[in-house]
Amino acid sequence: MPSSAPENNGPATLAVGGETIELAVDRPALGRTMLDVSSLGQHGLAVYDPGYADTAAYQSGITFVDGEAGRLYFRGYPVEQLATSHSFLEVAYLLMYGELPSPQQADDFVAKVRDPGLVLHVGIERLFDTFPQSMHPMAMLSIATEALNAYADDDASLSPVARVERAGIRLLSSVPVFAGYAHSVLRGVPRGRSNRSLDYVEDFLQLCFSVPGHEQLPDEATARALNTLLVLHADHELNCSTATLRMVASSGASFYASASAAINALWGPLHGGANQEVIRMLQEIKDSGKPLSAIVDKAKDKNDPFRLMGFGHRVYKTTDARARVIRQVALDLVEKLAPADPLLEIAMKLEEVALADDYFISRRLYPNVDFYSGIIYRAIGFPDAMFTPLFVLGRSAGWVAHCMEMATGPNRIGRPTQFYTGPTERTVPSRPGV
Ligand code: ACO
């Protein structure tokens, strides 16, 4: 199937089976040149692209990942600049509305998200009473988010984008409470209470670590580190969970249903669940006493499904922009909170061994955002199972922004085609006596 590369801004031509097809060439503001293949169906053709690695299904103006340079931009701003200078809610505002808020806009937005009137309905609180201690908190978050459909007020007279905005603000308000409650279920202790007079991150931390009757406020360094992590996780283009969110929303399902589906997609170990798996892997390395080269060899073995968790990325072909910031936060925070944690040293040595190995070099596999984030969460005092819920806390901002963007533009239901490999038509064998 020979094809000619696009020249200038003219169409690309595709020669298939004696036919020449012209494909429009589009140039996004940033990123790869796009061939518009939406007319291929008229020619009896389709594009086969496992994992959608080279397929753009939506236009979006929120986030851009430059995988070659290892850079990440939110609405044009480099994420590392935002991570240390802005609060998570200011960045959520940027993602949702396209510009950084003025001080007044920031105050108004915080007041909306922190509105005591958005406290959870008792019906959702009771859900947490029914969850067993053994349940994964990502399942709790997904269920509680879905349950907002039943308890949150909606107003069909609002515009589609205003409805998503309203639901999104409620999600941003509720997710830290869900995560705090999930942490209580895991620990088998009574639920704490959200204190809306505190900052977003501080309240979440006190909700997780206070004991009944004694509110335990986090120290400044911990709250600052968690704020940085939430900013770094706030959005990341059309990753697996955000693509899932958009797919579900494209059918007209509610924002909460779409966000609940996104939470489930994020849970997987190849995606957000990797942060939990990294710690498991580092712990196993420590417990087994095996040399790091043995772990790296196992990850390289094509007959072994094991992969080096926290390494590799679909888009980044150099160090993940976020990983650079997180690595430094980990070094600083672990030194302060858990200087005796042996896992940080193992992680640093493993990184060194892998980065010097031809297998990882030739495939351009570098540490991703999850390689060091678990070490930080662990130093703060979270159990492994809480790491991916912490990812949800940050990523919820991006999910709101993506659904708001969808609600302002044209929508076409997401429906990928398939490469059919089953039997061709055949006749059902006759059954005796029928
Ligand atoms: N360890 C060992 N080998 C790896 C790893 C790894 N962590 N990651 C990729 N490879 C190898 C693959 O086996 C493949 O080798 P091959 O060309 O010889 O067949 C090659 O590198 C390319 O990998 P793909 O699986 O094609 O890359 P893809 O873009 O589909 O997957 C992913 C990306 C899922 C992140 C992958 O790198 C991985 O599994 N990493 C470990 C899990 C992880 O850390 N996930 C978190 C990602 S960040 C996030 O979602 C928040």
Tab-separated table of C-alpha atoms and ligand atoms in Angstrom:
chain	number	residue	atom	x	y	z
A	1	MET	CA	0.000	0.000	0.000
A	2	PRO	CA	2.402	2.753	-1.141
A	3	SER	CA	1.652	6.297	-0.172
A	4	SER	CA	3.229	9.648	-0.883
A	5	ALA	CA	4.230	11.994	1.923
A	6	PRO	CA	2.312	15.275	2.085
A	7	GLU	CA	4.065	18.137	0.372
A	8	ASN	CA	3.480	21.715	1.405
A	9	ASN	CA	-0.116	21.978	2.570
A	10	GLY	CA	-1.631	19.974	-0.273
A	11	PRO	CA	-3.445	16.695	0.187
A	12	ALA	CA	-1.617	13.401	0.651
A	13	THR	CA	-2.279	10.705	-1.892
A	14	LEU	CA	-2.789	7.084	-1.033
A	15	ALA	CA	-2.543	4.456	-3.755
A	16	VAL	CA	-4.475	1.269	-2.958
A	17	GLY	CA	-5.443	-1.473	-5.416
A	18	GLY	CA	-5.139	0.753	-8.478
A	19	GLU	CA	-7.124	3.580	-6.903
A	20	THR	CA	-5.609	6.897	-5.845
A	21	ILE	CA	-7.257	8.549	-2.865
A	22	GLU	CA	-6.622	12.095	-1.740
A	23	LEU	CA	-6.452	12.654	2.015
A	24	ALA	CA	-6.609	16.133	3.524
A	25	VAL	CA	-3.541	17.080	5.571
A	26	ASP	CA	-4.180	19.021	8.764
A	27	ARG	CA	-1.572	20.731	10.867
A	28	PRO	CA	-2.416	21.001	14.592
A	29	ALA	CA	-1.098	23.925	16.650
A	30	LEU	CA	1.572	21.519	17.972
A	31	GLY	CA	2.421	17.910	17.252
A	32	ARG	CA	2.413	15.529	14.368
A	33	THR	CA	0.856	16.358	10.992
A	34	MET	CA	-2.559	14.719	10.692
A	35	LEU	CA	-3.881	12.796	7.721
A	36	ASP	CA	-7.659	13.060	7.676
A	37	VAL	CA	-8.742	9.478	7.031
A	38	SER	CA	-12.431	10.050	7.759
A	39	SER	CA	-13.290	9.511	4.059
A	40	LEU	CA	-11.619	6.085	3.833
A	41	GLY	CA	-14.873	4.246	4.578
A	42	GLN	CA	-16.313	5.522	1.270
A	43	HIS	CA	-13.522	3.589	-0.454
A	44	GLY	CA	-14.094	0.401	1.537
A	45	LEU	CA	-10.971	1.034	3.611
A	46	ALA	CA	-10.179	1.512	7.288
A	47	VAL	CA	-7.089	2.181	9.378
A	48	TYR	CA	-5.674	-0.549	11.619
A	49	ASP	CA	-3.932	1.032	14.606
A	50	PRO	CA	-3.722	-1.198	17.719
A	51	GLY	CA	-3.874	0.882	20.899
A	52	TYR	CA	-4.745	3.988	18.822
A	53	ALA	CA	-1.081	4.983	19.033
A	54	ASP	CA	-1.232	6.973	15.786
A	55	THR	CA	-4.912	7.876	15.713
A	56	ALA	CA	-6.333	11.219	16.850
A	57	ALA	CA	-9.984	10.692	17.705
A	58	TYR	CA	-10.691	14.199	19.044
A	59	GLN	CA	-9.507	17.764	18.706
A	60	SER	CA	-8.489	19.201	22.074
A	61	GLY	CA	-6.911	22.451	23.239
A	62	ILE	CA	-6.217	21.555	26.876
A	63	THR	CA	-2.912	19.712	27.214
A	64	PHE	CA	0.043	18.934	24.983
A	65	VAL	CA	2.722	16.312	25.600
A	66	ASP	CA	5.958	16.678	23.660
A	67	GLY	CA	7.203	13.122	24.014
A	68	GLU	CA	10.503	13.673	22.214
A	69	ALA	CA	11.494	16.605	24.429
A	70	GLY	CA	9.866	15.262	27.608
A	71	ARG	CA	7.748	18.380	28.046
A	72	LEU	CA	4.150	18.739	29.222
A	73	TYR	CA	2.026	21.864	28.775
A	74	PHE	CA	-1.333	22.804	30.298
A	75	ARG	CA	-3.030	25.404	28.094
A	76	GLY	CA	0.461	26.306	26.832
A	77	TYR	CA	2.126	26.629	30.260
A	78	PRO	CA	4.989	24.204	31.081
A	79	VAL	CA	3.780	21.968	33.897
A	80	GLU	CA	6.985	22.264	35.917
A	81	GLN	CA	6.388	26.031	36.191
A	82	LEU	CA	2.834	25.493	37.443
A	83	ALA	CA	3.794	22.667	39.807
A	84	THR	CA	5.713	24.824	42.227
A	85	SER	CA	3.930	28.151	41.807
A	86	HIS	CA	0.191	27.401	41.774
A	87	SER	CA	-2.351	25.579	43.860
A	88	PHE	CA	-4.054	22.504	42.479
A	89	LEU	CA	-7.400	24.328	42.296
A	90	GLU	CA	-5.828	27.215	40.340
A	91	VAL	CA	-4.523	24.660	37.863
A	92	ALA	CA	-7.932	22.958	37.734
A	93	TYR	CA	-9.378	26.373	36.856
A	94	LEU	CA	-6.770	26.815	34.116
A	95	LEU	CA	-7.647	23.443	32.613
A	96	MET	CA	-11.391	24.043	32.800
A	97	TYR	CA	-11.569	27.647	31.615
A	98	GLY	CA	-8.399	28.058	29.541
A	99	GLU	CA	-6.705	30.838	31.540
A	100	LEU	CA	-5.120	31.124	34.968
A	101	PRO	CA	-7.538	32.752	37.408
A	102	SER	CA	-7.149	36.289	38.719
A	103	PRO	CA	-6.964	36.401	42.551
A	104	GLN	CA	-10.709	37.145	42.657
A	105	GLN	CA	-11.543	34.342	40.217
A	106	ALA	CA	-9.380	31.957	42.237
A	107	ASP	CA	-11.180	32.888	45.465
A	108	ASP	CA	-14.594	32.459	43.825
A	109	PHE	CA	-13.624	29.088	42.391
A	110	VAL	CA	-12.239	27.834	45.704
A	111	ALA	CA	-15.452	28.993	47.402
A	112	LYS	CA	-17.514	26.976	44.925
A	113	VAL	CA	-15.456	23.786	45.299
A	114	ARG	CA	-15.215	24.151	49.069
A	115	ASP	CA	-18.893	25.091	49.483
A	116	PRO	CA	-20.080	23.362	52.691
A	117	GLY	CA	-23.397	22.877	50.866
A	118	LEU	CA	-21.687	20.277	48.680
A	119	VAL	CA	-21.128	17.882	51.590
A	120	LEU	CA	-21.973	14.327	50.721
A	121	HIS	CA	-25.504	13.052	50.951
A	122	VAL	CA	-25.912	10.620	53.824
A	123	GLY	CA	-26.840	7.935	51.264
A	124	ILE	CA	-23.315	8.087	49.833
A	125	GLU	CA	-21.766	8.169	53.309
A	126	ARG	CA	-23.647	4.967	54.114
A	127	LEU	CA	-22.221	3.294	51.019
A	128	PHE	CA	-18.834	3.424	52.697
A	129	ASP	CA	-20.305	1.568	55.700
A	130	THR	CA	-21.080	-1.329	53.360
A	131	PHE	CA	-17.601	-1.581	51.837
A	132	PRO	CA	-15.437	-4.390	53.266
A	133	GLN	CA	-11.963	-3.554	54.498
A	134	SER	CA	-10.538	-5.823	51.784
A	135	MET	CA	-12.135	-3.826	48.953
A	136	HIS	CA	-9.777	-1.823	46.769
A	137	PRO	CA	-10.315	1.923	47.292
A	138	MET	CA	-10.433	2.474	43.501
A	139	ALA	CA	-13.611	0.363	43.448
A	140	MET	CA	-14.979	2.502	46.310
A	141	LEU	CA	-14.195	5.715	44.413
A	142	SER	CA	-15.770	4.444	41.224
A	143	ILE	CA	-18.964	3.361	43.017
A	144	ALA	CA	-19.242	6.587	45.036
A	145	THR	CA	-18.697	8.712	41.904
A	146	GLU	CA	-21.378	6.778	40.036
A	147	ALA	CA	-23.698	7.225	43.029
A	148	LEU	CA	-23.480	11.009	42.631
A	149	ASN	CA	-25.909	10.462	39.735
A	150	ALA	CA	-28.573	9.619	42.276
A	151	TYR	CA	-27.837	12.243	44.890
A	152	ALA	CA	-26.452	15.309	43.115
A	153	ASP	CA	-28.809	17.961	41.847
A	154	ASP	CA	-28.839	18.418	38.098
A	155	ASP	CA	-30.676	21.108	36.164
A	156	ALA	CA	-31.688	20.180	32.647
A	157	SER	CA	-32.488	23.828	31.869
A	158	LEU	CA	-28.762	24.693	32.008
A	159	SER	CA	-26.596	24.591	28.879
A	160	PRO	CA	-24.688	21.307	28.336
A	161	VAL	CA	-21.399	22.913	29.366
A	162	ALA	CA	-22.923	24.529	32.482
A	163	ARG	CA	-24.286	21.124	33.521
A	164	VAL	CA	-20.846	19.525	33.182
A	165	GLU	CA	-19.230	22.458	35.003
A	166	ARG	CA	-21.646	22.077	37.898
A	167	ALA	CA	-21.157	18.323	38.087
A	168	GLY	CA	-17.394	18.773	37.735
A	169	ILE	CA	-17.207	21.176	40.647
A	170	ARG	CA	-19.137	18.676	42.728
A	171	LEU	CA	-16.717	15.935	41.725
A	172	LEU	CA	-13.700	18.076	42.673
A	173	SER	CA	-15.409	18.760	45.981
A	174	SER	CA	-16.305	15.116	46.623
A	175	VAL	CA	-13.292	13.102	45.466
A	176	PRO	CA	-11.009	14.038	48.395
A	177	VAL	CA	-13.819	13.084	50.762
A	178	PHE	CA	-14.325	9.759	48.948
A	179	ALA	CA	-10.594	9.078	49.128
A	180	GLY	CA	-10.453	10.063	52.804
A	181	TYR	CA	-13.391	7.767	53.600
A	182	ALA	CA	-11.820	4.941	51.573
A	183	HIS	CA	-8.655	5.363	53.644
A	184	SER	CA	-10.751	4.986	56.823
A	185	VAL	CA	-12.360	1.792	55.490
A	186	LEU	CA	-8.911	0.379	54.679
A	187	ARG	CA	-7.683	1.145	58.181
A	188	GLY	CA	-10.905	-0.018	59.825
A	189	VAL	CA	-11.308	3.264	61.724
A	190	PRO	CA	-14.262	5.697	61.941
A	191	ARG	CA	-14.592	8.246	59.135
A	192	GLY	CA	-13.101	11.689	59.696
A	193	ARG	CA	-14.915	14.926	58.820
A	194	SER	CA	-14.072	17.347	56.071
A	195	ASN	CA	-13.153	20.799	57.399
A	196	ARG	CA	-14.129	23.240	54.669
A	197	SER	CA	-12.294	26.111	56.297
A	198	LEU	CA	-8.990	24.444	55.442
A	199	ASP	CA	-7.151	24.497	52.143
A	200	TYR	CA	-8.143	21.698	49.684
A	201	VAL	CA	-4.974	19.638	50.157
A	202	GLU	CA	-4.677	20.253	53.907
A	203	ASP	CA	-8.274	19.187	54.440
A	204	PHE	CA	-7.730	15.994	52.488
A	205	LEU	CA	-4.663	15.138	54.569
A	206	GLN	CA	-6.373	15.881	57.890
A	207	LEU	CA	-9.383	13.813	56.754
A	208	CYS	CA	-7.046	10.891	56.140
A	209	PHE	CA	-4.899	11.126	59.260
A	210	SER	CA	-6.961	12.787	62.021
A	211	VAL	CA	-8.188	10.601	64.845
A	212	PRO	CA	-11.736	11.090	66.196
A	213	GLY	CA	-11.869	14.165	68.403
A	214	HIS	CA	-8.409	15.322	67.386
A	215	GLU	CA	-7.888	17.074	64.068
A	216	GLN	CA	-4.351	16.434	62.889
A	217	LEU	CA	-3.163	19.158	60.526
A	218	PRO	CA	-0.431	18.212	58.031
A	219	ASP	CA	2.932	19.940	58.089
A	220	GLU	CA	3.562	22.496	55.367
A	221	ALA	CA	6.166	20.458	53.453
A	222	THR	CA	3.810	17.485	53.144
A	223	ALA	CA	0.883	19.616	51.964
A	224	ARG	CA	3.150	21.412	49.485
A	225	ALA	CA	4.515	18.116	48.115
A	226	LEU	CA	1.029	16.686	47.677
A	227	ASN	CA	-0.145	19.879	45.970
A	228	THR	CA	2.761	19.527	43.517
A	229	LEU	CA	1.823	15.923	42.821
A	230	LEU	CA	-1.822	16.805	42.206
A	231	VAL	CA	-0.811	19.548	39.750
A	232	LEU	CA	1.533	17.182	37.901
A	233	HIS	CA	-1.228	14.584	37.579
A	234	ALA	CA	-4.006	17.028	36.676
A	235	ASP	CA	-4.181	16.162	32.988
A	236	HIS	CA	-2.295	14.244	30.332
A	237	GLU	CA	-3.986	14.420	26.951
A	238	LEU	CA	-5.856	11.347	25.747
A	239	ASN	CA	-4.390	8.772	28.083
A	240	CYS	CA	-6.334	5.547	28.674
A	241	SER	CA	-8.619	6.939	31.402
A	242	THR	CA	-9.351	10.289	29.717
A	243	ALA	CA	-10.004	8.520	26.410
A	244	THR	CA	-12.401	6.231	28.320
A	245	LEU	CA	-14.104	9.267	29.872
A	246	ARG	CA	-14.579	10.806	26.417
A	247	MET	CA	-15.781	7.544	24.931
A	248	VAL	CA	-18.445	7.116	27.613
A	249	ALA	CA	-19.463	10.793	27.492
A	250	SER	CA	-19.763	10.602	23.690
A	251	SER	CA	-22.763	8.293	24.106
A	252	GLY	CA	-24.562	10.996	26.083
A	253	ALA	CA	-23.964	9.299	29.446
A	254	SER	CA	-23.719	11.665	32.423
A	255	PHE	CA	-20.496	13.273	33.606
A	256	TYR	CA	-20.463	11.135	36.760
A	257	ALA	CA	-20.939	7.911	34.756
A	258	SER	CA	-18.076	8.969	32.478
A	259	ALA	CA	-15.810	9.878	35.413
A	260	SER	CA	-16.618	6.599	37.166
A	261	ALA	CA	-15.586	4.693	34.022
A	262	ALA	CA	-12.389	6.757	33.857
A	263	ILE	CA	-11.565	5.801	37.454
A	264	ASN	CA	-11.830	2.131	36.481
A	265	ALA	CA	-9.551	2.641	33.478
A	266	LEU	CA	-7.008	4.452	35.645
A	267	TRP	CA	-6.945	1.549	38.104
A	268	GLY	CA	-5.088	-0.794	35.722
A	269	PRO	CA	-1.427	-1.568	36.471
A	270	LEU	CA	-0.313	-0.409	33.012
A	271	HIS	CA	-1.847	3.003	33.733
A	272	GLY	CA	-2.425	4.738	37.103
A	273	GLY	CA	-2.225	1.464	39.017
A	274	ALA	CA	1.493	1.348	38.211
A	275	ASN	CA	2.327	3.520	41.245
A	276	GLN	CA	1.103	0.762	43.572
A	277	GLU	CA	2.904	-1.894	41.516
A	278	VAL	CA	6.214	-0.003	41.680
A	279	ILE	CA	6.256	-0.194	45.478
A	280	ARG	CA	5.264	-3.860	45.360
A	281	MET	CA	8.150	-4.490	42.965
A	282	LEU	CA	10.670	-2.544	45.080
A	283	GLN	CA	9.531	-4.373	48.205
A	284	GLU	CA	9.914	-7.736	46.455
A	285	ILE	CA	13.415	-6.765	45.355
A	286	LYS	CA	14.288	-5.881	48.943
A	287	ASP	CA	12.728	-9.033	50.402
A	288	SER	CA	14.233	-11.396	47.828
A	289	GLY	CA	17.718	-9.956	48.181
A	290	LYS	CA	18.252	-10.668	44.473
A	291	PRO	CA	20.662	-8.434	42.560
A	292	LEU	CA	19.023	-5.644	40.555
A	293	SER	CA	20.435	-7.099	37.362
A	294	ALA	CA	18.233	-10.185	37.914
A	295	ILE	CA	15.090	-7.978	38.020
A	296	VAL	CA	16.176	-6.101	34.922
A	297	ASP	CA	16.870	-9.397	33.123
A	298	LYS	CA	13.403	-10.642	34.097
A	299	ALA	CA	11.839	-7.460	32.642
A	300	LYS	CA	13.777	-8.019	29.414
A	301	ASP	CA	12.763	-11.679	29.104
A	302	LYS	CA	10.105	-11.904	26.369
A	303	ASN	CA	8.861	-15.204	27.809
A	304	ASP	CA	8.107	-13.517	31.122
A	305	PRO	CA	5.126	-11.114	31.355
A	306	PHE	CA	6.909	-9.093	34.065
A	307	ARG	CA	7.730	-5.487	33.163
A	308	LEU	CA	9.749	-2.960	35.074
A	309	MET	CA	6.922	-1.016	36.658
A	310	GLY	CA	7.216	2.756	36.460
A	311	PHE	CA	9.262	2.513	33.267
A	312	GLY	CA	8.203	3.289	29.707
A	313	HIS	CA	5.481	5.443	28.243
A	314	ARG	CA	3.413	5.535	25.085
A	315	VAL	CA	4.285	9.151	24.345
A	316	TYR	CA	7.462	10.044	26.259
A	317	LYS	CA	10.628	8.857	24.573
A	318	THR	CA	12.805	10.552	27.149
A	319	THR	CA	12.360	11.224	30.882
A	320	ASP	CA	8.736	11.994	31.701
A	321	ALA	CA	8.463	15.767	32.372
A	322	ARG	CA	6.585	15.058	35.575
A	323	ALA	CA	9.015	12.371	36.733
A	324	ARG	CA	11.865	14.896	36.889
A	325	VAL	CA	9.936	17.090	39.360
A	326	ILE	CA	8.594	14.132	41.333
A	327	ARG	CA	12.049	12.591	41.733
A	328	GLN	CA	13.283	15.759	43.460
A	329	VAL	CA	10.156	15.995	45.642
A	330	ALA	CA	10.721	12.351	46.640
A	331	LEU	CA	14.345	12.992	47.568
A	332	ASP	CA	13.411	16.029	49.686
A	333	LEU	CA	10.346	14.560	51.379
A	334	VAL	CA	11.754	11.130	52.140
A	335	GLU	CA	14.797	12.753	53.721
A	336	LYS	CA	12.456	14.739	55.970
A	337	LEU	CA	9.733	12.175	56.742
A	338	ALA	CA	11.202	8.724	56.250
A	339	PRO	CA	15.003	8.891	55.972
A	340	ALA	CA	15.297	5.205	56.816
A	341	ASP	CA	13.064	4.027	53.928
A	342	PRO	CA	15.280	1.583	51.993
A	343	LEU	CA	12.979	1.623	48.938
A	344	LEU	CA	14.162	5.045	47.754
A	345	GLU	CA	17.737	3.822	47.525
A	346	ILE	CA	16.639	0.639	45.721
A	347	ALA	CA	14.607	2.761	43.276
A	348	MET	CA	17.570	5.019	42.539
A	349	LYS	CA	19.909	2.073	41.973
A	350	LEU	CA	17.331	0.287	39.789
A	351	GLU	CA	16.912	3.438	37.714
A	352	GLU	CA	20.688	3.600	37.270
A	353	VAL	CA	20.963	-0.058	36.199
A	354	ALA	CA	18.026	0.163	33.764
A	355	LEU	CA	19.147	3.435	32.211
A	356	ALA	CA	22.547	1.915	31.445
A	357	ASP	CA	21.044	-1.190	29.834
A	358	ASP	CA	20.887	-1.494	26.021
A	359	TYR	CA	17.376	-2.975	26.130
A	360	PHE	CA	15.974	0.148	27.832
A	361	ILE	CA	18.209	2.529	25.879
A	362	SER	CA	17.262	1.133	22.469
A	363	ARG	CA	13.528	1.161	23.282
A	364	ARG	CA	13.780	4.603	24.854
A	365	LEU	CA	12.242	3.436	28.133
A	366	TYR	CA	12.669	5.968	30.940
A	367	PRO	CA	11.143	6.336	34.431
A	368	ASN	CA	7.586	7.629	34.200
A	369	VAL	CA	5.467	9.621	36.652
A	370	ASP	CA	4.701	6.528	38.697
A	371	PHE	CA	8.277	5.476	39.412
A	372	TYR	CA	8.772	7.871	42.328
A	373	SER	CA	5.239	8.977	43.277
A	374	GLY	CA	4.559	5.882	45.410
A	375	ILE	CA	7.683	6.546	47.444
A	376	ILE	CA	6.337	10.000	48.293
A	377	TYR	CA	2.861	8.698	49.194
A	378	ARG	CA	4.466	6.030	51.360
A	379	ALA	CA	6.610	8.620	53.155
A	380	ILE	CA	3.449	10.633	53.889
A	381	GLY	CA	1.975	7.506	55.461
A	382	PHE	CA	-0.448	6.183	52.833
A	383	PRO	CA	-0.780	2.415	52.326
A	384	ASP	CA	-0.028	1.146	48.782
A	385	ALA	CA	-3.707	0.733	47.904
A	386	MET	CA	-4.263	4.484	48.315
A	387	PHE	CA	-1.699	5.504	45.699
A	388	THR	CA	-3.983	5.238	42.668
A	389	PRO	CA	-6.860	7.069	44.451
A	390	LEU	CA	-4.366	9.915	44.950
A	391	PHE	CA	-3.898	9.903	41.180
A	392	VAL	CA	-7.701	10.246	40.829
A	393	LEU	CA	-7.607	13.334	43.043
A	394	GLY	CA	-5.333	15.085	40.568
A	395	ARG	CA	-6.717	13.688	37.317
A	396	SER	CA	-10.324	14.639	38.169
A	397	ALA	CA	-9.446	18.209	37.144
A	398	GLY	CA	-8.504	17.067	33.644
A	399	TRP	CA	-11.606	14.917	33.359
A	400	VAL	CA	-13.829	17.916	34.137
A	401	ALA	CA	-11.962	20.031	31.566
A	402	HIS	CA	-12.264	17.357	28.861
A	403	CYS	CA	-15.996	16.900	29.402
A	404	MET	CA	-16.513	20.683	29.387
A	405	GLU	CA	-14.589	20.898	26.116
A	406	MET	CA	-16.736	18.124	24.644
A	407	ALA	CA	-19.911	19.885	25.742
A	408	THR	CA	-18.949	23.054	23.863
A	409	GLY	CA	-18.169	21.406	20.543
A	410	PRO	CA	-19.741	18.992	18.082
A	411	ASN	CA	-20.014	15.424	19.364
A	412	ARG	CA	-19.921	12.198	17.426
A	413	ILE	CA	-20.360	8.967	19.334
A	414	GLY	CA	-17.060	7.108	19.740
A	415	ARG	CA	-17.195	3.861	17.839
A	416	PRO	CA	-13.878	2.401	16.616
A	417	THR	CA	-14.021	-0.092	13.816
A	418	GLN	CA	-12.527	-3.584	14.074
A	419	PHE	CA	-10.161	-5.856	12.184
A	420	TYR	CA	-12.385	-8.938	12.052
A	421	THR	CA	-10.581	-12.260	12.446
A	422	GLY	CA	-13.508	-14.644	13.080
A	423	PRO	CA	-15.166	-17.154	10.730
A	424	THR	CA	-16.842	-15.980	7.535
A	425	GLU	CA	-20.545	-16.790	7.064
A	426	ARG	CA	-21.462	-20.431	7.606
A	427	THR	CA	-24.678	-22.379	8.038
A	428	VAL	CA	-25.812	-23.570	11.460
A	429	PRO	CA	-25.626	-27.419	11.366
A	430	SER	CA	-29.036	-29.034	11.479
A	431	ARG	CA	-29.924	-30.762	14.759
A	432	PRO	CA	-31.529	-34.190	14.671
A	433	GLY	CA	-35.258	-33.973	15.401
A	434	VAL	CA	-35.476	-30.181	14.987
B	1	ACO	N1	9.660	-3.116	31.094
B	1	ACO	C1	10.178	-3.894	30.133
B	1	ACO	N2	9.926	-3.738	28.806
B	1	ACO	C2	9.105	-2.723	28.461
B	1	ACO	C3	8.536	-1.867	29.397
B	1	ACO	C4	8.836	-2.081	30.766
B	1	ACO	N3	8.323	-1.297	31.717
B	1	ACO	N4	7.748	-0.954	28.777
B	1	ACO	C5	7.834	-1.249	27.460
B	1	ACO	N5	8.668	-2.305	27.262
B	1	ACO	C6	9.076	-2.876	25.969
B	1	ACO	C7	7.976	-3.723	25.343
B	1	ACO	O1	8.086	-5.075	25.749
B	1	ACO	C8	8.248	-3.508	23.881
B	1	ACO	O2	9.360	-4.295	23.536
B	1	ACO	P1	9.476	-4.948	22.053
B	1	ACO	O3	9.545	-3.778	21.111
B	1	ACO	O4	10.718	-5.779	22.100
B	1	ACO	O5	8.237	-5.768	21.854
B	1	ACO	C9	8.696	-2.054	23.795
B	1	ACO	O6	9.271	-1.775	25.085
B	1	ACO	C10	7.560	-1.060	23.517
B	1	ACO	O7	6.562	-1.247	24.508
B	1	ACO	P2	5.003	-1.222	24.222
B	1	ACO	O8	4.318	-2.168	25.154
B	1	ACO	O9	4.738	-1.380	22.759
B	1	ACO	O10	4.665	0.275	24.606
B	1	ACO	P3	3.227	0.873	24.883
B	1	ACO	O11	3.305	2.274	24.455
B	1	ACO	O12	2.161	0.017	24.284
B	1	ACO	O13	3.068	0.753	26.493
B	1	ACO	C11	3.365	1.243	28.782
B	1	ACO	C12	3.400	1.784	27.346
B	1	ACO	C13	2.036	0.516	29.049
B	1	ACO	C14	3.462	2.422	29.748
B	1	ACO	C15	4.568	0.267	28.979
B	1	ACO	O14	5.776	0.975	28.827
B	1	ACO	C16	4.518	-0.434	30.340
B	1	ACO	O15	3.881	-1.485	30.463
B	1	ACO	N6	5.182	0.130	31.394
B	1	ACO	C17	5.109	-0.435	32.737
B	1	ACO	C18	3.817	0.012	33.428
B	1	ACO	C19	3.828	1.478	33.807
B	1	ACO	O16	4.790	1.979	34.394
B	1	ACO	N7	2.721	2.160	33.503
B	1	ACO	C20	2.527	3.577	33.874
B	1	ACO	C21	2.563	4.457	32.643
B	1	ACO	S1	2.382	6.151	33.079
B	1	ACO	C22	0.729	6.298	33.384
B	1	ACO	O17	-0.103	5.683	32.775
B	1	ACO	C23	0.343	7.201	34.394
